[in-house]
Each structure stands twice: as C-alpha cells, then as structure tokens.
Tab-separated table of C-alpha atoms in Angstrom:
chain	number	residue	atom	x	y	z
M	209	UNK	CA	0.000	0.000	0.000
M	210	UNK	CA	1.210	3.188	-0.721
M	211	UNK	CA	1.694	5.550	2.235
M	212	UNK	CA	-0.003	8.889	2.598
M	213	UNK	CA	2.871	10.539	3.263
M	214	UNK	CA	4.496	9.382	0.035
M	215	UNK	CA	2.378	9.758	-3.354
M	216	UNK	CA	2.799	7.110	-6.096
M	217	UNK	CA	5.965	8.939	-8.315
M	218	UNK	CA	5.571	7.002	-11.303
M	219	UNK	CA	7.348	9.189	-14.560
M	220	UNK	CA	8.710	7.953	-18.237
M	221	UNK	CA	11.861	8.712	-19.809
M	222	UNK	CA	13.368	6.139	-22.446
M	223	UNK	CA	10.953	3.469	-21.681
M	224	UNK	CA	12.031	3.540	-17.907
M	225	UNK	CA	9.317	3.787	-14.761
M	226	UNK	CA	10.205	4.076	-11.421
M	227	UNK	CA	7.561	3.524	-8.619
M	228	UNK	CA	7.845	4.419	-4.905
M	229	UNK	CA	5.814	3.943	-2.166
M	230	UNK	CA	6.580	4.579	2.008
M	231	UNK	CA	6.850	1.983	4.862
M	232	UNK	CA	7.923	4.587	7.841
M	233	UNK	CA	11.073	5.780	6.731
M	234	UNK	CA	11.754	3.023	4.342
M	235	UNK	CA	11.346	4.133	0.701
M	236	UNK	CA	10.679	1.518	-1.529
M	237	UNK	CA	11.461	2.466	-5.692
M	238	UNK	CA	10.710	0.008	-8.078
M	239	UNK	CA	12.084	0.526	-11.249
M	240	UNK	CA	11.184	-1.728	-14.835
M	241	UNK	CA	11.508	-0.690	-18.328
M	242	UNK	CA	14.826	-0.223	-19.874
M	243	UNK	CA	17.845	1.434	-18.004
M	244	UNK	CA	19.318	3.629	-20.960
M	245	UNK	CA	20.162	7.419	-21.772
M	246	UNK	CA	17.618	9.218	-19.432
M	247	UNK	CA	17.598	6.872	-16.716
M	248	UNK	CA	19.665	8.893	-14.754
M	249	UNK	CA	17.104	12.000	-15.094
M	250	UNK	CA	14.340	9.480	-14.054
M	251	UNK	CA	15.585	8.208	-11.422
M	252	UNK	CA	16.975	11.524	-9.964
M	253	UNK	CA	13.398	13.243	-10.152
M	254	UNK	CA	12.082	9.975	-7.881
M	255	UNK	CA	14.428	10.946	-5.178
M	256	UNK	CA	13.712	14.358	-5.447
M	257	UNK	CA	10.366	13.501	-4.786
M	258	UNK	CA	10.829	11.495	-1.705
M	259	UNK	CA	9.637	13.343	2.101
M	260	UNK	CA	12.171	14.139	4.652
M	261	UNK	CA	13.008	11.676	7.136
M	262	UNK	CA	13.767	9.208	4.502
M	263	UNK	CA	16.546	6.973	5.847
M	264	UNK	CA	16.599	3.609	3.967
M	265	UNK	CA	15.821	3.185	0.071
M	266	UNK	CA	15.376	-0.016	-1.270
M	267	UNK	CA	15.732	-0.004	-5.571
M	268	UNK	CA	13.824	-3.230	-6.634
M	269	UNK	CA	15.447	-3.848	-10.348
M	270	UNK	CA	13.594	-6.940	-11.291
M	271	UNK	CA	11.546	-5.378	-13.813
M	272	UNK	CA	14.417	-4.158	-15.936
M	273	UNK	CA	14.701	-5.532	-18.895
M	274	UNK	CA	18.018	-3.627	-20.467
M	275	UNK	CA	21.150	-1.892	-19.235
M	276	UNK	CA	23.258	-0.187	-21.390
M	277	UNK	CA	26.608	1.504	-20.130
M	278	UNK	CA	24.883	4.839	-19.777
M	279	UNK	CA	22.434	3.448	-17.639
M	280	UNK	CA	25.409	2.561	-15.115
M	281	UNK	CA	25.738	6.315	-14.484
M	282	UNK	CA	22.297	6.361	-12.114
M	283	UNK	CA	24.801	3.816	-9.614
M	284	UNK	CA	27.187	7.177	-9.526
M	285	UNK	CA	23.845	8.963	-8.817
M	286	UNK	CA	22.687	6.647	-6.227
M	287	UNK	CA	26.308	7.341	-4.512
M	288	UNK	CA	26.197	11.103	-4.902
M	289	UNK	CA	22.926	10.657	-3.162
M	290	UNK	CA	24.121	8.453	-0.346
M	291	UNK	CA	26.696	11.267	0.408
M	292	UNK	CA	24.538	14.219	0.221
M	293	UNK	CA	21.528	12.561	2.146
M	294	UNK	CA	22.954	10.191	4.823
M	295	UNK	CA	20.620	7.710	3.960
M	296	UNK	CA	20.917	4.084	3.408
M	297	UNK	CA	20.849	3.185	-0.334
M	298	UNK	CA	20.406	-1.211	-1.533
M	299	UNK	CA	19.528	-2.536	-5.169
M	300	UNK	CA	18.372	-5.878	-5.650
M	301	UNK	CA	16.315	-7.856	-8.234
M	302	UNK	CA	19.186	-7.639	-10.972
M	303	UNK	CA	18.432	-10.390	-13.500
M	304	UNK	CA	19.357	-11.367	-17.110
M	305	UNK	CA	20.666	-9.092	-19.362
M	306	UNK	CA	21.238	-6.390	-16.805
M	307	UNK	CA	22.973	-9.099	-14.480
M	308	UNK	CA	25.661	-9.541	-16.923
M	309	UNK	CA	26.157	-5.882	-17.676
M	310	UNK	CA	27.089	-5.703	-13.672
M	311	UNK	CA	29.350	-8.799	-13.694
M	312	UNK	CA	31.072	-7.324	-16.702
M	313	UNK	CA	32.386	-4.410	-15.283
M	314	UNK	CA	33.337	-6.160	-11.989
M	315	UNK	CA	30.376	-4.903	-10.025
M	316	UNK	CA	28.413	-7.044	-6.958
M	317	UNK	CA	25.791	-8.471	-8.994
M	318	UNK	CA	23.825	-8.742	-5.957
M	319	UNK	CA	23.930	-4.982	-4.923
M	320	UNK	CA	26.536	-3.304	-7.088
M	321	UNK	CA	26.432	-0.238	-4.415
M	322	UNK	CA	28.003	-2.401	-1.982
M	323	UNK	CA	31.385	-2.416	-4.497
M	324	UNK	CA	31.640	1.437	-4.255
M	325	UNK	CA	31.532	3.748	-6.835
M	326	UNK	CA	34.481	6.259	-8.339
M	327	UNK	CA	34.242	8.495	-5.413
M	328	UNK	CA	33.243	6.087	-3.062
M	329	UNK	CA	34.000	7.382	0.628
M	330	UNK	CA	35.307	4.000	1.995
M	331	UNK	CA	37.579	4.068	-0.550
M	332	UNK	CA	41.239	5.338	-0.245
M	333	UNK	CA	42.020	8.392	-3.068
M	334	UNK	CA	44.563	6.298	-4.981
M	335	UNK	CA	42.079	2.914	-4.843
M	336	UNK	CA	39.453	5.200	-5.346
M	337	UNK	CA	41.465	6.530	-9.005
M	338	UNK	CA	42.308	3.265	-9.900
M	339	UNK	CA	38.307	1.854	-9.711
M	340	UNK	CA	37.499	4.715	-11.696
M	341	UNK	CA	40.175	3.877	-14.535
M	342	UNK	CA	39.306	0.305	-14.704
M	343	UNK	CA	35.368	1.139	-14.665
M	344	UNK	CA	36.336	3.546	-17.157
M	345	UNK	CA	38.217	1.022	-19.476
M	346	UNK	CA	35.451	-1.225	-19.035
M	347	UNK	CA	32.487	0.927	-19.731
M	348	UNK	CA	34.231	1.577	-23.109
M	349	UNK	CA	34.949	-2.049	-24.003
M	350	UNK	CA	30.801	-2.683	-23.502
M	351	UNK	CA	29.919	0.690	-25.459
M	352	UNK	CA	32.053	-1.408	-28.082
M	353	UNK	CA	30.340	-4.623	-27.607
M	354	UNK	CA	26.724	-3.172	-27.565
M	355	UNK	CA	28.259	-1.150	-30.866
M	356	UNK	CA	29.127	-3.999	-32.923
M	357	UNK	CA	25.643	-6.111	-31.155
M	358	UNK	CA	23.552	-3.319	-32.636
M	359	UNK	CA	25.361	-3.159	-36.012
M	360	UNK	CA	25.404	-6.677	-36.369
M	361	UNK	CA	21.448	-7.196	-35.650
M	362	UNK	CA	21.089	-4.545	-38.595
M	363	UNK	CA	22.920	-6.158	-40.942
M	364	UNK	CA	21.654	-9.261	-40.264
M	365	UNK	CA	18.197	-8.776	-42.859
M	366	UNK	CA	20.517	-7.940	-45.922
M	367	UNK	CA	22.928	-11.125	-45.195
M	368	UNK	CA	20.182	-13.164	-44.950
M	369	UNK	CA	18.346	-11.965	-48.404
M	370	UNK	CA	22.301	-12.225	-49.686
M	371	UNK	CA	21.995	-16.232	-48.700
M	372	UNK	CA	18.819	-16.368	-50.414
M	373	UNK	CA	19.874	-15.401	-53.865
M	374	UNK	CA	22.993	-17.465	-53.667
M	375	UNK	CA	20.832	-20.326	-52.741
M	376	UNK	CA	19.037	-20.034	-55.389
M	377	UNK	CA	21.404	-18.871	-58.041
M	378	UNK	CA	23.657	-21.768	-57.248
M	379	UNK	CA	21.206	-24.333	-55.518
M	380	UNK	CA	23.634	-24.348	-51.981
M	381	UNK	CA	22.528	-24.812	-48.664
M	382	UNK	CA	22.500	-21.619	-46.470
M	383	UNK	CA	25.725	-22.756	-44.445
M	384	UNK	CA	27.300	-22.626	-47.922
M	385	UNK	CA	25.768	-19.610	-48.731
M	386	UNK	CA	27.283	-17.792	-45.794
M	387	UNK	CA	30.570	-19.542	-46.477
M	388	UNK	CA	30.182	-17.857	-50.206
M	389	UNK	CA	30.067	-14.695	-48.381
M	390	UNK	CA	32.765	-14.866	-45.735
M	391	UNK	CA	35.296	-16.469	-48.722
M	392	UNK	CA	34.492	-13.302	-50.688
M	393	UNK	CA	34.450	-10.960	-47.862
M	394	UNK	CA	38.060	-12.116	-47.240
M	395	UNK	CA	39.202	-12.256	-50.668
M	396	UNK	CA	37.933	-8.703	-51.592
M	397	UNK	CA	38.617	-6.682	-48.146
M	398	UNK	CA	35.267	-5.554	-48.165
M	399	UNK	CA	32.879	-5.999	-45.575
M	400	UNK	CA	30.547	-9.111	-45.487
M	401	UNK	CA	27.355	-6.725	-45.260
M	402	UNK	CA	28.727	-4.232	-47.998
M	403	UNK	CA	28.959	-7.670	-50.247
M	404	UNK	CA	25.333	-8.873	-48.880
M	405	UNK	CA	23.863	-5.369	-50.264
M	406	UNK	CA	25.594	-5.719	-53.021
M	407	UNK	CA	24.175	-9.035	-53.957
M	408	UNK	CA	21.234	-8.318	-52.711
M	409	UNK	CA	20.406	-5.396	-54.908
M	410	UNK	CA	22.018	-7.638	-57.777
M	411	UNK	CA	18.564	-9.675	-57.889
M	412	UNK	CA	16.369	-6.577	-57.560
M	413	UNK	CA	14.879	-5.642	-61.936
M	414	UNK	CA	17.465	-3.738	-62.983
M	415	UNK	CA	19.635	-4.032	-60.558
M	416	UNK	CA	22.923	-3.037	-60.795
M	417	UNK	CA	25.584	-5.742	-60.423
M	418	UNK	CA	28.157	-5.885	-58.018
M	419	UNK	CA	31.527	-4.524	-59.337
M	420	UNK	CA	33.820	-6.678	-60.868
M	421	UNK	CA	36.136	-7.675	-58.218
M	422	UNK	CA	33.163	-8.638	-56.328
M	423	UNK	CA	31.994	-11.095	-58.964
M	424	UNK	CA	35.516	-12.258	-59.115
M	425	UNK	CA	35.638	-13.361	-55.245
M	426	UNK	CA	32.067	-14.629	-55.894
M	427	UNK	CA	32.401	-16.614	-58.144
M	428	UNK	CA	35.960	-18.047	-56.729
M	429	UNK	CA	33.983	-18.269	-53.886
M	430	UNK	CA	30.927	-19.868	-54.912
M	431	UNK	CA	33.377	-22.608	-56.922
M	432	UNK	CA	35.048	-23.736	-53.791
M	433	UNK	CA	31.237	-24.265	-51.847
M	434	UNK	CA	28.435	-24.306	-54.182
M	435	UNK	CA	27.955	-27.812	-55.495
C-alpha cells in the first residue's frame, strides 16, 4: 500500500518507470523498463520527490529488462545521493541481461552499491582513481560490444536476403551460402554486409551488379562451396 505521506511517483523517460511507495522511513522504488540514456534524469526526479526523514531506500530492479553503459551512471547517482543525504541506499532484483552488464564491469551483482563507486567514501584516493580507470576502461569495451551487437542485428536482414539469392542462383545450402560470403568478404577486403547489399540489390529488376572484383571473389567463392 502506498503511504499517505508518500504519493505514487511514477514518470517515463526512455521506456524507464520508477515507482515508490513509504513503509515509515523506508522508501521503496521500483524501477522496470529499460535502463538507458535518461535513466539517470528518471531516477533523480524519484528521489527528489521522496519526504524528509527518509533513511533507507530499497531499488527493486527486477523489472528491468536492459542496461546499457549509460544506464550505469544512475549507480554514480545513487552514490552522490548516499553522500549528500545520509541515507541508506540497496539494489536488488538484478536479472538477465542487466545481471551480466554488472558482472562485466566487476560490479556485486547482488547490490553493485556495496562495491563502491568512483568516489566512493570507503575508498582510499589512490584505490578510489584506480576503480574509476578500470570502470572507465570497461564501460568503453561494452559501449564497443553493444556497438558492434547493434550493427550486427542490422545487418543481419541484408545477409540473410544475400543467402537467399545465392541459394538459389547456385542451388547451396545456407551454411554454404554464408561460407560464399565470408570467402568473398576475405578475398575482396570488403565488408561481409557491404557484399550482402551488393548481392542483394544484384537480384532486384534492374539491378545493378556488383563490381567486378566482387563477382571475381564470388564466383571463386561460390566454386570452392556451391555444389
């Protein structure tokens, strides 16, 4: 039940909704949606909503679906907050996708605040300096990973059509359809999705085709796989 002395807070921002309701001076946030660019924003108006006399907040994350590396800034927030407040701050419910995100960068999966942030106060300065080089390193290796994750679900439609005209220019299987591709990825330099579109718009009416050296790693290709 939500307490009278605390009003459901329940706001949007980049598919992220945070709900909090009062037990005494326990607050209790829920959170679900997707943690992204804006979470931070979201989360910060919740706990500018909460009353005084606030001195435990518990952040229930089971309903988040997605954390991306921006998202990891509202844990800085939540430790700004701890500082300023001199309140008791815990996460739990971290699950799936999310989960990993947290083990990745070396976090307590269970309740990442316990690890300390970059300016943690248990921390020592020069421990403090080195967390926040190694989170830093790490944050950018996932930016990369999500990068390539994203890029690679969009090229995915155009290697797939790519398969399908192989298959049925040369009467392959898909496995040596995609082996077509990789061979004359390779042998070309050019990027397997930049050969998929160009294959792909190949078998479109009037299509133009690929340029020659292309159609000479296809077709070296397609003689080493097709049958």
């Amino acid at each position: 039940m939500t307490s009278a002395g605390l009003a459901a807070h329940t706001m949007r921002l980049n598919a992220l909704v945070i709900d909090a309701r009062q037990k005494g001076r326990r607050a209790l946030l829920t959170a679900r949606g997707e943690l992204v660019h804006g979470g931070t924003d979201t989360l910060g108006d919740a706990l500018a909503a909460l009353p005084p006399g606030i001195t435990t907040i518990e952040l229930d994350l089971a309903g988040v679906s997605f954390l991306d590396t921006t998202g990891l800034t509202c844990l800085d927030l939540l430790n700004e907050y701890v500082g300023q407040h001199d309140v008791r701050v815990t996460t739990h419910g971290w699950q799936g996708q999310p989960r990993r995100v947290l083990e990745l960068v070396g976090l307590d999966a269970t309740d990442p605040l316990r690890t300390g942030g970059a300016g943690s106060a248990d921390l020592p300065v020069r421990t403090a300096s080195a967390v926040a080089r190694e989170r830093a390193e790490q944050l950018d290796m996932l930016r990369l990973e999500i990068a390539q994750l994203r890029h690679a679900l969009d090229s995915r439609p155009v290697i797939d059509q790519a398969r399908g005209v192989l298959m049925a220019a040369h009467g392959c299987t898909p496995d040596q359809a995609w082996e077509i591709l990789r061979e004359a990825s390779q042998h070309s330099n050019t990027k397997l999705h930049r050969i998929a579109a160009a294959v792909t718009a190949s078998a479109t009416p009037d299509g133009p085709p690929p340029p020659e050296p292309l159609r000479r790693a296809l077709r070296t290709a397609a003689a080493h796989h097709a049958p």
